[in-house]
Amino acid sequence: MRLLTLGDLRLENSAFKRAKPLLLLAYLALEGPKERRFLRELLWRDAKDSRNSLGTALGRLRGVDAGVVGSDEIRAWCETQCDATQLLAAADDSDNERVVELYRGPFLEGVDPSAAGIEIEEWIYSTREALGTRVRQALLNLGEDHAGVGEFSLGAELAQRAYSLPGAPESVPDELERLFVLLKAGDHPEAAEVRKEAAGFDLELSRSVEDARGALHEDKVPTTRKARHNLPAQATRFVGREAEKTEIGEMLRDPDCRLLTITGPGGIGKTRLAIEVATSQLRRFPDGVFFVPFAPVTSSTAMPFAIADALGLSAGGQTDVAEQLFSNLEDKNLLLVLDNLAHLLAGTDLIHDLWERTQNVKLLITSRERLNLQAEQLFVLSGLSSPAGVPVEQSDAVRLFLQAARSGGHDVTLSESTTPAVTRICELVDGMPLALELAASWLKALTLEEIATEITTGIDVLQASTRDVPERHRSIRAVFDSSWKLLTDNEREVLGNLSEFRGGFRRDAASVVAGASLFTLGSLVDKSFLTFTAGGRYEQHPLVREYARERLAEQPQEQALTREKHGRHYLSFLWEHYPELSSSRVKEARKLLAAELPNILTAWDWAVDNLNLEQVKDAVFPLHKLFEVDGREQEGVALFSLAAGCLDEGSPEHRAALGYILIGQAAVHRALGDYRAEARSLLERGLGLLRPLDEDLGVAWGLSWLTLIRGEAGGDVAQGRALLQEGFPIARRVGSAHLIGRFLNQEVILEDPASGGSVEDARKLREQILSEQREVGDPNHLSHAMAKLGEFLFHHRLFDEGKALLKESLELARESGSAAEVTPLQRLTRAALMSGDLDEAEGYASELLQISKDNWFILVESDALMLLGVIATRRGHIREAEVFLVEALQIASRIETMVTSLGVLVAAAGLRVAQGQVAEPLAWLGFSIDHPAADQFSRFEAQRLLDGFHDQLPPAEFTAAVERGKESSLEEMFSEILSGR
């Protein structure tokens, strides 16, 4: 039984018509075995029970024929023939007649793509176009075969079918040129339409009928006859590089591009790509495509002989071999692939002369180093696409690794247990094809996890003993050793020093740390040891860096000196730009520091490892601020904790640095929402170390955090005020605008709601703080003070004034960047909800969610999801609200933030009320409304919901439910929410 997908979708000789099972089978037939988990998400994302839906579909297919589909606990696969895969096989075998015969219409023509979800819709359209392209090529090949023997009318008829082929994409310039020649040769009227379309690509087509016929007759390489070439056969299937193949093909079609060099480090796949591109160009060069391997050639004087040998020329006699080459090639239309030229750059004169003395010879060269000829065009090759940003199974690097594993007899498939290790291996080698193949060869002795671990400890695991692989490609070390020999002494020294950088570097840093001149950097780029990015940064392939680092380690004194230069440079760089993180330049500073974060963290490790305590102490505040604005608090907790473990509290020399680290550690704990004993304990320990040492800056910093944490947790207000009164004068004494701004804003947090003060007094306090913040001039704190006053006014029903101030706060924050926008967006969303404007609230909350995801602000993400859940509940979108609130709850539970957890609990109560429940939501509201950590919006929302119950329940029952909640724990209530979702 065969699956038919070209035209309608059905099983041959079967009345089975269920669309979803057939679509599943078509996907498996074209894409190969897939994990059940992936298929459920792809085809039944919105189903109540996707597991059951997939099982039912597989069962129905087996009901038609047990041999149609196969599956196990992890995967499913197609076990029947499919017309689309038969077509692709025929196209690969150049069986053009069979390709045209199989094509009954566009792929899945009878299926409504939009009804199957966006991913399947995109897959259908892309597959439809890919198959249509193969059929068009087959029609053109057949047309050229017929026209080549004088059957011009039949050739034009086939070209017309190709031009208007249903399901095929719009023709590309190369196809339009072939179409025009065939149509013109057959004197077909549609040639004019093709010429008009080609003009849109700036392609001028203007042959006469006679010229077109002459071109087809003279230059045609019939598809029934092999084109002339000596391209080496490949033992494995070529994987990926579709974009690269297309781009290089386009460059070779350009008449002005006759000398194209593919450059890149050893092992990156230059030769294999060049052979693949050359294979696709066979029809374009009537005199052939010839591959010249220069790896065994040791002298530039032997280059002409190697080329002559590849062309099958007999080089001899009195005439110079190079002259014989030029004479033979001057009237030829062919492609020469000159492979592995980096060690023969003394012979570039020959390459130049070949280009200059021939008209229709194109040179496709692979080299680790550019030739530096004026006629040369470059294509810089990098690693295969990694799993980042695409589904794992679509990553070219992953596909190549799996192919290499299977070629070695190892049945590796992607699953929950294997995918992380496979992904890690691909990332560690940055998609380098040779490294992936060598890594896969170790499956004979190591697990996937062990291979990944071995790669992190050095490059020597990346070697194999395969006999049919050239010696120079049997290990990454051999590849790099041969490249290292091509460097000058100065280039080797600089490259070794550059291995201390992480995540790239800029020119000024390379000069300070590695002694690299602009000339040397440019030379290392030319030789594929570095790449220069559009952002002005230099980058190294991770395996190249690891090799260079090992070379540097052979000179311990030089390595230690380089590390010191690197550490001092980047810690100074961090301190220099730290003030900008609390200024109107925060967006630019954040971008600049984030780009250098790997280098900054390497510098920090150097300072901690070498106990350079002044550098450690000076770096804590800037590092904390960078972690905070860049959303990397979890990383900050681990980094400060590890550093604290390296210092001895009993050592007088260590106390100051340790005190700063403990305060930094507490600050990132707070940013994650931890207001509990851990953060307070760290702060109190840190302050205990710093107070006797007259470390005013550290003490003020620690007191500002301790005051904030006590205020947010709803602790002892009097004690909080005492901390503020101690810290504020110190902040003024050290002259830190940032700390002064922090203390000013904490006046509001510590305002005692039970003090009996009037609303007017509270407003005056906030206005006074806002006025002082204007004088301090820190835009972040000024925006925050505006938001606080605006929120206060809104809560006291001064809606117009409050909203105006909140919007002013947002506009000011937008000048500083997304981190500063969080506070006004949070308050504007709440204000809009309180006033009942759901559209406005949703707009602000959606923006807040996007900022949190873009910046990895986990705490903010939970808050935004909670607010969107409230909005969805009020609109009656119950299913949508459930999704938002469960996700918000999961984040809040993980980071243990009481303020956000209470907000989620109140929002979940609102959802249960909307679902007609009473007992559980009343208990949750009772727990939340009087909790000291509940913010004003949580109390407002809880009270709004409680007010709705008064008319529904007897007073005693109402009171009992609320009191029951006050005796519960947050963990118990979260468990109730998740179990009932």
Tab-separated table of C-alpha atoms in Angstrom, residues 124-341:
chain	number	residue	atom	x	y	z
A	124	ILE	CA	3.397	21.961	3.768
A	125	TYR	CA	4.188	25.113	1.818
A	126	SER	CA	7.973	24.669	1.997
A	127	THR	CA	7.743	20.972	1.000
A	128	ARG	CA	5.323	21.812	-1.798
A	129	GLU	CA	7.754	24.373	-3.200
A	130	ALA	CA	10.774	22.085	-2.794
A	131	LEU	CA	9.051	19.245	-4.687
A	132	GLY	CA	7.759	21.656	-7.332
A	133	THR	CA	11.312	22.919	-7.852
A	134	ARG	CA	12.608	19.368	-8.407
A	135	VAL	CA	9.857	18.686	-10.957
A	136	ARG	CA	10.552	21.966	-12.768
A	137	GLN	CA	14.222	21.020	-12.999
A	138	ALA	CA	13.279	17.600	-14.405
A	139	LEU	CA	11.044	19.223	-17.037
A	140	LEU	CA	13.817	21.621	-18.027
A	141	ASN	CA	16.317	18.766	-18.225
A	142	LEU	CA	13.984	16.800	-20.486
A	143	GLY	CA	13.274	19.883	-22.577
A	144	GLU	CA	16.990	20.517	-23.077
A	145	ASP	CA	17.547	16.843	-23.969
A	146	HIS	CA	14.928	17.024	-26.714
A	147	ALA	CA	16.006	20.447	-27.951
A	148	GLY	CA	19.619	19.243	-28.007
A	149	VAL	CA	18.702	16.761	-30.730
A	150	GLY	CA	16.617	19.253	-32.691
A	151	GLU	CA	13.176	18.627	-31.151
A	152	PHE	CA	12.686	22.321	-30.357
A	153	SER	CA	8.858	22.319	-30.254
A	154	LEU	CA	8.789	19.488	-27.730
A	155	GLY	CA	11.489	21.247	-25.711
A	156	ALA	CA	9.416	24.448	-25.659
A	157	GLU	CA	6.301	22.509	-24.623
A	158	LEU	CA	8.169	20.991	-21.671
A	159	ALA	CA	9.534	24.449	-20.781
A	160	GLN	CA	6.016	25.900	-20.831
A	161	ARG	CA	4.877	23.140	-18.453
A	162	ALA	CA	7.836	23.924	-16.194
A	163	TYR	CA	7.077	27.667	-16.212
A	164	SER	CA	3.424	27.268	-15.195
A	165	LEU	CA	3.898	24.208	-12.991
A	166	PRO	CA	1.291	24.104	-10.169
A	167	GLY	CA	2.889	23.983	-6.734
A	168	ALA	CA	6.296	25.283	-7.801
A	169	PRO	CA	7.625	28.596	-6.440
A	170	GLU	CA	8.376	31.585	-8.640
A	171	SER	CA	11.251	30.918	-11.002
A	172	VAL	CA	14.726	32.116	-9.996
A	173	PRO	CA	17.041	33.875	-12.496
A	174	ASP	CA	18.930	30.717	-13.486
A	175	GLU	CA	15.643	28.932	-14.261
A	176	LEU	CA	14.288	31.920	-16.186
A	177	GLU	CA	17.367	31.905	-18.393
A	178	ARG	CA	16.941	28.203	-19.180
A	179	LEU	CA	13.194	28.645	-19.751
A	180	PHE	CA	13.740	31.554	-22.125
A	181	VAL	CA	16.284	29.679	-24.255
A	182	LEU	CA	13.981	26.657	-24.603
A	183	LEU	CA	10.880	28.735	-25.334
A	184	LYS	CA	12.736	30.967	-27.796
A	185	ALA	CA	14.248	27.949	-29.559
A	186	GLY	CA	10.732	26.559	-30.030
A	187	ASP	CA	9.476	30.016	-31.081
A	188	HIS	CA	6.942	29.846	-28.255
A	189	PRO	CA	4.982	33.067	-27.459
A	190	GLU	CA	5.534	32.667	-23.712
A	191	ALA	CA	9.203	33.557	-24.197
A	192	ALA	CA	8.154	37.234	-24.051
A	193	GLU	CA	6.518	36.716	-20.642
A	194	VAL	CA	9.643	35.041	-19.310
A	195	ARG	CA	11.817	37.887	-20.623
A	196	LYS	CA	9.582	40.428	-18.836
A	197	GLU	CA	9.809	38.505	-15.554
A	198	ALA	CA	13.597	38.226	-15.873
A	199	ALA	CA	13.840	42.002	-16.226
A	200	GLY	CA	12.521	42.268	-12.681
A	201	PHE	CA	15.757	40.578	-11.594
A	202	ASP	CA	17.845	42.960	-13.733
A	203	LEU	CA	18.453	39.994	-16.050
A	204	GLU	CA	18.404	40.923	-19.743
A	205	LEU	CA	17.386	38.043	-22.059
A	206	SER	CA	17.633	38.792	-25.773
A	207	ARG	CA	18.474	35.782	-27.975
A	208	SER	CA	17.146	35.181	-31.437
A	209	VAL	CA	15.540	31.852	-32.319
A	210	GLU	CA	18.710	30.821	-34.155
A	211	ASP	CA	20.983	31.823	-31.273
A	212	ALA	CA	18.845	29.909	-28.786
A	213	ARG	CA	18.883	26.784	-30.958
A	214	GLY	CA	22.606	27.089	-31.467
A	215	ALA	CA	23.224	27.383	-27.729
A	216	LEU	CA	21.089	24.321	-26.990
A	217	HIS	CA	22.728	22.294	-29.699
A	218	GLU	CA	26.340	23.252	-28.980
A	219	ASP	CA	26.535	23.752	-25.207
A	220	LYS	CA	24.034	21.172	-24.059
A	221	VAL	CA	25.258	18.471	-21.655
A	222	PRO	CA	22.513	15.855	-22.129
A	223	THR	CA	21.043	14.433	-18.953
A	224	THR	CA	21.311	11.011	-20.553
A	225	ARG	CA	25.112	11.401	-20.762
A	226	LYS	CA	27.472	12.023	-17.896
A	227	ALA	CA	29.013	15.456	-17.768
A	228	ARG	CA	32.818	15.563	-17.836
A	229	HIS	CA	34.238	15.733	-14.346
A	230	ASN	CA	36.627	14.051	-11.951
A	231	LEU	CA	34.839	14.955	-8.729
A	232	PRO	CA	35.700	12.415	-6.024
A	233	ALA	CA	32.911	10.104	-4.838
A	234	GLN	CA	31.775	10.712	-1.270
A	235	ALA	CA	31.243	7.909	1.230
A	236	THR	CA	28.507	9.719	3.164
A	237	ARG	CA	25.493	11.837	2.304
A	238	PHE	CA	26.027	15.598	2.369
A	239	VAL	CA	24.134	17.244	5.234
A	240	GLY	CA	22.778	20.789	5.413
A	241	ARG	CA	24.451	23.953	4.068
A	242	GLU	CA	21.444	24.724	1.849
A	243	ALA	CA	21.860	28.498	2.265
A	244	GLU	CA	25.606	28.295	1.615
A	245	LYS	CA	25.146	26.158	-1.512
A	246	THR	CA	22.563	28.580	-2.863
A	247	GLU	CA	24.693	31.652	-2.185
A	248	ILE	CA	27.849	30.183	-3.721
A	249	GLY	CA	25.835	29.012	-6.728
A	250	GLU	CA	24.492	32.542	-7.180
A	251	MET	CA	28.024	33.962	-6.956
A	252	LEU	CA	29.291	31.538	-9.595
A	253	ARG	CA	26.450	32.550	-11.909
A	254	ASP	CA	27.640	36.157	-11.746
A	255	PRO	CA	29.749	36.830	-14.887
A	256	ASP	CA	32.036	39.094	-12.850
A	257	CYS	CA	32.830	36.347	-10.332
A	258	ARG	CA	35.478	34.091	-11.846
A	259	LEU	CA	37.727	33.610	-8.807
A	260	LEU	CA	35.889	32.604	-5.633
A	261	THR	CA	37.683	31.449	-2.478
A	262	ILE	CA	35.911	29.548	0.286
A	263	THR	CA	37.847	30.297	3.472
A	264	GLY	CA	37.508	28.997	7.005
A	265	PRO	CA	39.482	27.110	9.647
A	266	GLY	CA	40.606	23.540	9.090
A	267	GLY	CA	37.853	20.975	9.580
A	268	ILE	CA	35.025	23.423	8.837
A	269	GLY	CA	33.981	21.549	5.666
A	270	LYS	CA	35.358	23.708	2.863
A	271	THR	CA	36.340	20.816	0.591
A	272	ARG	CA	33.098	18.911	1.033
A	273	LEU	CA	31.008	22.004	0.346
A	274	ALA	CA	33.081	22.864	-2.743
A	275	ILE	CA	32.540	19.348	-4.145
A	276	GLU	CA	28.805	19.562	-3.445
A	277	VAL	CA	28.541	22.957	-5.147
A	278	ALA	CA	30.624	21.742	-8.072
A	279	THR	CA	28.358	18.723	-8.491
A	280	SER	CA	25.341	21.033	-8.755
A	281	GLN	CA	27.164	23.042	-11.453
A	282	LEU	CA	27.885	20.148	-13.852
A	283	ARG	CA	25.212	21.202	-16.330
A	284	ARG	CA	26.488	24.765	-16.481
A	285	PHE	CA	29.978	23.965	-17.774
A	286	PRO	CA	29.972	22.114	-21.112
A	287	ASP	CA	33.736	21.484	-20.951
A	288	GLY	CA	33.551	19.961	-17.503
A	289	VAL	CA	34.158	20.419	-13.797
A	290	PHE	CA	37.558	19.359	-12.477
A	291	PHE	CA	38.822	18.873	-8.933
A	292	VAL	CA	42.504	19.526	-8.172
A	293	PRO	CA	43.640	18.337	-4.690
A	294	PHE	CA	46.656	20.355	-3.588
A	295	ALA	CA	47.114	18.698	-0.158
A	296	PRO	CA	49.824	16.330	-1.442
A	297	VAL	CA	51.539	19.094	-3.432
A	298	THR	CA	54.517	20.410	-1.467
A	299	SER	CA	55.843	23.133	-3.770
A	300	SER	CA	54.194	25.895	-5.755
A	301	THR	CA	56.308	24.889	-8.759
A	302	ALA	CA	54.363	21.624	-8.901
A	303	MET	CA	50.969	23.329	-9.094
A	304	PRO	CA	50.722	23.465	-12.928
A	305	PHE	CA	51.489	19.742	-13.109
A	306	ALA	CA	48.708	18.944	-10.578
A	307	ILE	CA	46.177	20.958	-12.603
A	308	ALA	CA	47.281	19.383	-15.879
A	309	ASP	CA	46.997	15.915	-14.336
A	310	ALA	CA	43.431	16.620	-13.114
A	311	LEU	CA	42.473	17.819	-16.604
A	312	GLY	CA	43.981	14.728	-18.212
A	313	LEU	CA	46.541	16.769	-20.120
A	314	SER	CA	49.891	15.396	-21.037
A	315	ALA	CA	52.406	17.966	-19.761
A	316	GLY	CA	55.757	17.752	-21.510
A	317	GLY	CA	57.913	18.899	-24.379
A	318	GLN	CA	59.782	22.137	-24.614
A	319	THR	CA	56.791	24.361	-23.758
A	320	ASP	CA	56.366	25.560	-20.181
A	321	VAL	CA	53.628	23.549	-18.438
A	322	ALA	CA	51.832	26.688	-17.304
A	323	GLU	CA	51.825	27.974	-20.890
A	324	GLN	CA	50.359	24.666	-22.050
A	325	LEU	CA	47.619	25.083	-19.468
A	326	PHE	CA	46.771	28.602	-20.575
A	327	SER	CA	46.753	27.551	-24.222
A	328	ASN	CA	44.484	24.583	-23.544
A	329	LEU	CA	42.030	26.489	-21.365
A	330	GLU	CA	41.763	29.804	-23.199
A	331	ASP	CA	38.662	28.757	-25.170
A	332	LYS	CA	37.183	26.365	-22.576
A	333	ASN	CA	34.047	26.844	-20.502
A	334	LEU	CA	34.790	24.889	-17.342
A	335	LEU	CA	35.012	25.036	-13.556
A	336	LEU	CA	38.272	24.310	-11.732
A	337	VAL	CA	37.990	23.419	-8.040
A	338	LEU	CA	41.416	24.076	-6.509
A	339	ASP	CA	41.369	22.487	-3.060
A	340	ASN	CA	43.533	23.261	-0.022
A	341	LEU	CA	45.714	26.074	-1.282
